[in-house]
Coordinates of C-alpha atoms and ligand atoms in Angstrom, one line a residue:
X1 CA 69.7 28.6 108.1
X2 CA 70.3 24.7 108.6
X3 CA 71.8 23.2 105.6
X4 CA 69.9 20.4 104.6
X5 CA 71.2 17.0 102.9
X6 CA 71.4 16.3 99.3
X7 CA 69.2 13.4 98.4
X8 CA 69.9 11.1 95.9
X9 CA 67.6 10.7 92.9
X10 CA 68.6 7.0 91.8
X11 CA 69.9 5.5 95.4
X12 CA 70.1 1.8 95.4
X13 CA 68.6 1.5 91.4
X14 CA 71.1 -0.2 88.9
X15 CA 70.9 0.9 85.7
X16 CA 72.6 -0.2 82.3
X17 CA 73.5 2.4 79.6
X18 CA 74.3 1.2 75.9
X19 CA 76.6 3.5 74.4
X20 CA 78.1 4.5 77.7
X21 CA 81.3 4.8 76.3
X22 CA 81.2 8.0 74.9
X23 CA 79.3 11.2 74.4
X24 CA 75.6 11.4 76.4
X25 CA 76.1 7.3 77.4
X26 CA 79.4 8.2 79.3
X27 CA 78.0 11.6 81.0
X28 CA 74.6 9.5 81.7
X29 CA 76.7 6.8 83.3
X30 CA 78.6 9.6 85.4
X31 CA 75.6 11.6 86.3
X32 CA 73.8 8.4 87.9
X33 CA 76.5 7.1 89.7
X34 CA 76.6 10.5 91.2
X35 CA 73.3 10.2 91.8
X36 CA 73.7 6.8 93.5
X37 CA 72.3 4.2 90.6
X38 CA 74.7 1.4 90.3
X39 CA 76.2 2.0 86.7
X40 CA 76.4 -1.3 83.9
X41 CA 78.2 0.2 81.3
X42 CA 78.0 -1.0 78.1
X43 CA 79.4 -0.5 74.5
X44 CA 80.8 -2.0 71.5
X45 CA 83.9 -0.5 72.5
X46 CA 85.0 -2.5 75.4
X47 CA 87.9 -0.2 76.3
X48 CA 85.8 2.8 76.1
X49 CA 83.4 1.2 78.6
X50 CA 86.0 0.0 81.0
X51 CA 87.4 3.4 81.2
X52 CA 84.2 5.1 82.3
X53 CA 83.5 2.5 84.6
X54 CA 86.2 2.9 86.2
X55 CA 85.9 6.6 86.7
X56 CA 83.0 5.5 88.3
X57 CA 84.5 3.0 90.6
X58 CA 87.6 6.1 91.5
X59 CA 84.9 8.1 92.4
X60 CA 83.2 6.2 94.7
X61 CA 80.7 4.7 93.0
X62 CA 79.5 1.0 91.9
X63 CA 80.3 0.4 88.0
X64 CA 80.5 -2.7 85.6
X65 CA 81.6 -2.7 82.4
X66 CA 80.6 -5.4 79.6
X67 CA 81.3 -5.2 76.0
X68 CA 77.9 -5.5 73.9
X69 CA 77.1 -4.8 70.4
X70 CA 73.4 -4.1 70.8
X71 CA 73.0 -6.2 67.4
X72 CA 74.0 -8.8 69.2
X73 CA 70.6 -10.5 70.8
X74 CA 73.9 -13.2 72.7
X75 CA 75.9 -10.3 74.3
X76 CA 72.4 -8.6 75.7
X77 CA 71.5 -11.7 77.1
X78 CA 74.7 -12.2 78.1
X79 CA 75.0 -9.3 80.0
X80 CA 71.6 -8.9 81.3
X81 CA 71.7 -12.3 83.5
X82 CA 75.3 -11.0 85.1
X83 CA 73.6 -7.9 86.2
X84 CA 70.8 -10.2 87.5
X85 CA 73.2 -12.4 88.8
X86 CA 75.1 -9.5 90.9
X87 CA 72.6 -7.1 91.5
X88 CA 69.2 -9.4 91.3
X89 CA 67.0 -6.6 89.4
X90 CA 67.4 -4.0 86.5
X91 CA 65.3 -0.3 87.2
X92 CA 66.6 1.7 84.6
X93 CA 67.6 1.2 80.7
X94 CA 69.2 4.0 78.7
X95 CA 69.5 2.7 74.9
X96 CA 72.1 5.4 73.9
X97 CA 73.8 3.1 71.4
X98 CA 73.7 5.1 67.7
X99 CA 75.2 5.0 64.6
X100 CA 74.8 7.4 61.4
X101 CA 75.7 8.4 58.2
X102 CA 75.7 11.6 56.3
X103 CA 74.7 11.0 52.3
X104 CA 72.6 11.9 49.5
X105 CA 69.8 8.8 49.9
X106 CA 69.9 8.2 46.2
X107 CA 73.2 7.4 46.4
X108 CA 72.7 5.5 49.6
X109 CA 72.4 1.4 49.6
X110 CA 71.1 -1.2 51.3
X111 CA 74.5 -2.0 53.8
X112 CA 74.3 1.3 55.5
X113 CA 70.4 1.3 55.8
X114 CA 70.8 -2.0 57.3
X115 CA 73.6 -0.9 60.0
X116 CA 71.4 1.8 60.9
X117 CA 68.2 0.5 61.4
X118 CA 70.1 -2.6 63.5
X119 CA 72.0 -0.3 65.7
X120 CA 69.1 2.3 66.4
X121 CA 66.2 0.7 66.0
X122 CA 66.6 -2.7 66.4
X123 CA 69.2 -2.6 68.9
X124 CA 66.8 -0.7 71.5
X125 CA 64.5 -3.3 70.7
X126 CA 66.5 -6.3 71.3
X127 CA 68.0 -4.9 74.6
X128 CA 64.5 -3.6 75.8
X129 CA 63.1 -7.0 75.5
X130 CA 65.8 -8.6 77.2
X131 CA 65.1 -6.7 80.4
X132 CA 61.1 -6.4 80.1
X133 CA 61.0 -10.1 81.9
X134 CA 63.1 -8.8 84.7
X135 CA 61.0 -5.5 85.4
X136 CA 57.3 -6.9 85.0
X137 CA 58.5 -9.3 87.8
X138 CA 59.8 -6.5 90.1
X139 CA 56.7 -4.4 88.7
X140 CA 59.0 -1.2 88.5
X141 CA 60.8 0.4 85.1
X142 CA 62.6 3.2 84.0
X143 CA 63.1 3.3 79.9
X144 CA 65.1 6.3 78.2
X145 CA 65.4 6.1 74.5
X146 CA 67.8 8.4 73.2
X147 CA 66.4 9.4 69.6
X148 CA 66.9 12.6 68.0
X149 CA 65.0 15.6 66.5
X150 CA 65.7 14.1 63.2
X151 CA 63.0 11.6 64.0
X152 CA 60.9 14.1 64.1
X153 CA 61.5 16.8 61.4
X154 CA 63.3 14.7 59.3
X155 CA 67.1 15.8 58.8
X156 CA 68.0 16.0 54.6
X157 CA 71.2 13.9 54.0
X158 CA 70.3 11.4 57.0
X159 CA 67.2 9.8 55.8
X160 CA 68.0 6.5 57.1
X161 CA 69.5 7.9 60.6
X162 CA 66.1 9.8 60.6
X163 CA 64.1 7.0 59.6
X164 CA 65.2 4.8 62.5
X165 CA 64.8 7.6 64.9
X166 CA 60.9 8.0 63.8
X167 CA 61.1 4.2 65.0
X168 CA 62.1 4.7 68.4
X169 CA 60.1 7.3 68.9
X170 CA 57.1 5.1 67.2
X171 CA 58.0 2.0 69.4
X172 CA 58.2 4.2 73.2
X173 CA 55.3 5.4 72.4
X174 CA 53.3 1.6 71.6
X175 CA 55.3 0.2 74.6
X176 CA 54.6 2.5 76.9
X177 CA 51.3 1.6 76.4
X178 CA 51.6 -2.1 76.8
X179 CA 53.7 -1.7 80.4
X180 CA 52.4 0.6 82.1
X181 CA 50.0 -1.7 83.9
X182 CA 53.5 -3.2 84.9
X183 CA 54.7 0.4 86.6
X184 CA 57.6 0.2 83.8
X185 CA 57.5 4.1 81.7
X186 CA 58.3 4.1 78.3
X187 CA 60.3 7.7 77.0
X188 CA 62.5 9.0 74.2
X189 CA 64.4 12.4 74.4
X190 CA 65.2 13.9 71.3
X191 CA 68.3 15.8 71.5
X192 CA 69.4 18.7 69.1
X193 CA 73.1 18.8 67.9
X194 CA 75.4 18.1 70.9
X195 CA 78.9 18.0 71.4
X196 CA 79.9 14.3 70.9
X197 CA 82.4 12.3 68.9
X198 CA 79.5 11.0 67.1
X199 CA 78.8 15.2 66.2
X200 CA 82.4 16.0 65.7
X201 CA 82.0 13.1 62.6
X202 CA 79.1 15.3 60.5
X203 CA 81.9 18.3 60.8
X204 CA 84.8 16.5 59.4
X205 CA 82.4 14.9 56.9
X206 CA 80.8 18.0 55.7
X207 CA 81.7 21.2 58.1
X208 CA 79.0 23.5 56.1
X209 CA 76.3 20.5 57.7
X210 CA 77.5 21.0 60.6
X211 CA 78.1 25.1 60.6
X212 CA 74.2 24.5 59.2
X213 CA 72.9 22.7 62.5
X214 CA 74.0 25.1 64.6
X215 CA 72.7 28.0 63.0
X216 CA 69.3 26.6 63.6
X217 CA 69.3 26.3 67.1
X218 CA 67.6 29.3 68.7
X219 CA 70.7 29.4 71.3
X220 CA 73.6 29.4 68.4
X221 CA 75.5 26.6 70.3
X222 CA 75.5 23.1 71.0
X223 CA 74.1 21.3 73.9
X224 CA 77.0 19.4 75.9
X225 CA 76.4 15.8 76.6
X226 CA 75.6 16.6 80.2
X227 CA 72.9 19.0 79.3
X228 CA 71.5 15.7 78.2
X229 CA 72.3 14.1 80.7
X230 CA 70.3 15.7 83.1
X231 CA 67.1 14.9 80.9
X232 CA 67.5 11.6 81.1
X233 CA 68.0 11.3 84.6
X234 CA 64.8 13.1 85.2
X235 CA 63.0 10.5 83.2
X236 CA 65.0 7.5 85.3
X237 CA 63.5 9.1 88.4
X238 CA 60.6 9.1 90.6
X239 CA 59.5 12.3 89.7
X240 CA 58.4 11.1 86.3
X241 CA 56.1 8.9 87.4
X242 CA 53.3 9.8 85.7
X243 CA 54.8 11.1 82.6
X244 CA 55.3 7.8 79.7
X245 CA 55.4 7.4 76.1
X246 CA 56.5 11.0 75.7
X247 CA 58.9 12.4 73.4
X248 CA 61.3 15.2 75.5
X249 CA 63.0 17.4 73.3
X250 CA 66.2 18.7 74.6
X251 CA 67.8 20.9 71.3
X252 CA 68.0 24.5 73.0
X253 CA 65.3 25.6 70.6
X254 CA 66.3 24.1 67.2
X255 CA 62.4 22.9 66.3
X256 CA 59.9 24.8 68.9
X257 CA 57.9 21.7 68.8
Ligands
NAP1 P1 79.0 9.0 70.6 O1 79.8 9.9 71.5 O2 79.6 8.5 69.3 O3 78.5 7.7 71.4 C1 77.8 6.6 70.9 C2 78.4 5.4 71.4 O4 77.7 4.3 70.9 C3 79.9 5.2 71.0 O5 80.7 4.7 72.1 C4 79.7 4.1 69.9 O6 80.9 3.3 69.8 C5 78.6 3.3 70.5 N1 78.1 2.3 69.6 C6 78.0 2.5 68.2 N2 77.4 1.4 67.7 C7 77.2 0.5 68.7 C8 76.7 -0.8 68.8 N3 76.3 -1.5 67.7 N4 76.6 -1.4 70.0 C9 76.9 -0.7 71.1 N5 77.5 0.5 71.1 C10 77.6 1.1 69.9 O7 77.6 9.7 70.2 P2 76.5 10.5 71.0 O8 76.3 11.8 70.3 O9 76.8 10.5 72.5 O10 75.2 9.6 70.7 C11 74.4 9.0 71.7 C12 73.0 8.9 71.1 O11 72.5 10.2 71.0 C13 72.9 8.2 69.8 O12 71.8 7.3 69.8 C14 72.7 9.3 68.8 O13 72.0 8.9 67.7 C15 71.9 10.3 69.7 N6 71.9 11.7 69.2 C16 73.1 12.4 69.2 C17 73.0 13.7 68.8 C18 74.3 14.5 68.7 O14 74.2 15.6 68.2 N7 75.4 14.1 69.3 C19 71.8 14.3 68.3 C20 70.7 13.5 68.3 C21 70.7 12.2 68.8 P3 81.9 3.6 68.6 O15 82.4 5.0 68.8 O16 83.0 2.6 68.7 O17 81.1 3.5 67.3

């Protein structure tokens, strides 16, 4: 039996990654280098950035790193014309960036709803629009939301973190019906509890929550970030071309839905 090549899924498409510091950003940013996608990572923690990218780079691949706040409409912009200015087009956009909070929502007030909605919600927004231009042009997009099953069930003591997931969900859905006469898809995965810093926070805040979570997930276990991972970079491919404004829920079997 001849062995046949590997062929890469993303060869020659440069993607950028908010939240590709840590957790599902930083395993999307590896898996797509691997994959042959040169890699624009980005997140409010520049060090955190800079240290995956260069992974990247030791591995062989093509990586940049820039520090952007996704609240930020000057650092998207920013960024976005360097990558134009290096790599001349944008395929791919994971908006990974997120931000919660664990509280009753009677107690809760206005500052943390504000930082929630502006890193989730608002921040896909801003760094979606910023690329839009750049894709119509080339007639080609790939957009991956990450939002969460708490967008869709509703998750009690995160009403604000659930709130703005309902959003992104809402908005992929009424943008992918606005682009796709541009060839650009429009999807959100909705992951289930996975093994992240950002995870690891609802334990040391309340470890009953978290104990809580995991019970309900038909599997009795947490994803791991590349789990995710490999969802999003079937919705960055080729393969996916007919499937937009759809909601992919990756939780190992915590909602059935
Ligand atoms: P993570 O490991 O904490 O990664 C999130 C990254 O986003 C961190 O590097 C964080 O930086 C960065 N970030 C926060 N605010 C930002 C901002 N304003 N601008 C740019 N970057 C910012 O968490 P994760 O679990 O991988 O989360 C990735 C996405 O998955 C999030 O959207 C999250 O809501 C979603 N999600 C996660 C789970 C889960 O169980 N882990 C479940 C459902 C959905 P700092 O660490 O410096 O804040």
């Amino acid at each position: 039996m001849s062995a046949q090549a590997k062929t890469n899924k993303l060869t020659d498409k440069v993607a950028i990654i908010t939240g590709g510091g840590s957790g599902i950003g930083a395993a999307t940013s590896r898996l797509f280098a691997k994959e042959g996608a040169k890699v624009v990572v980005t997140d409010i923690d520049e060090a955190a950035a800079e240290g995956v990218a260069k992974g990247l780079e030791q591995d062989g691949g093509q990586a940049l790193a820039a520090k952007v706040d996704v609240t930020c409409k000057e650092e998207i912009d920013n960024t976005v014309r360097d990558v134009l200015a290096r790599w001349g087009k944008i395929d791919i956009l994971v908006n990974c960036a997120g931000t919660g909070d664990i509280g009753w929502f009677i107690e809760s007030d206005e500052t943390t709803w504000d930082r929630i909605i502006a890193v989730n919600l608002k921040g896909t927004m801003l760094f979606t629009h910023a690329v839009l231009p750049s894709m119509v042009e080339h007639k080609y997009g790939k957009i991956i939301n990450i939002a969460s099953i708490a967008g869709k069930t509703g998750a009690g003591m995160q009403v604000p973190y659930s709130a703005s997931k309902a959003g992104v969900s809402g908005f992929t859905k009424a943008l992918a019906r606005e682009v796709a006469r541009h060839r650009i898809n429009v999807n959100d995965i909705c992951p289930g509890p996975i093994d992240t810093p950002m995870y690891g926070q609802i334990g040391d805040l309340d470890p009953e929550l978290q104990k809580k979570y995991v019970r309900g997930v038909a599997q009795r276990r947490m994803g791991r970030p590349e789990e995710l991972a490999a969802a999003v970079l079937f919705l960055a491919s080729d393969e996916c071309e007919f499937i937009t404004g759809h909601s992919l829920v990756v939780d190992g079997g915590s909602t059935m839905i």
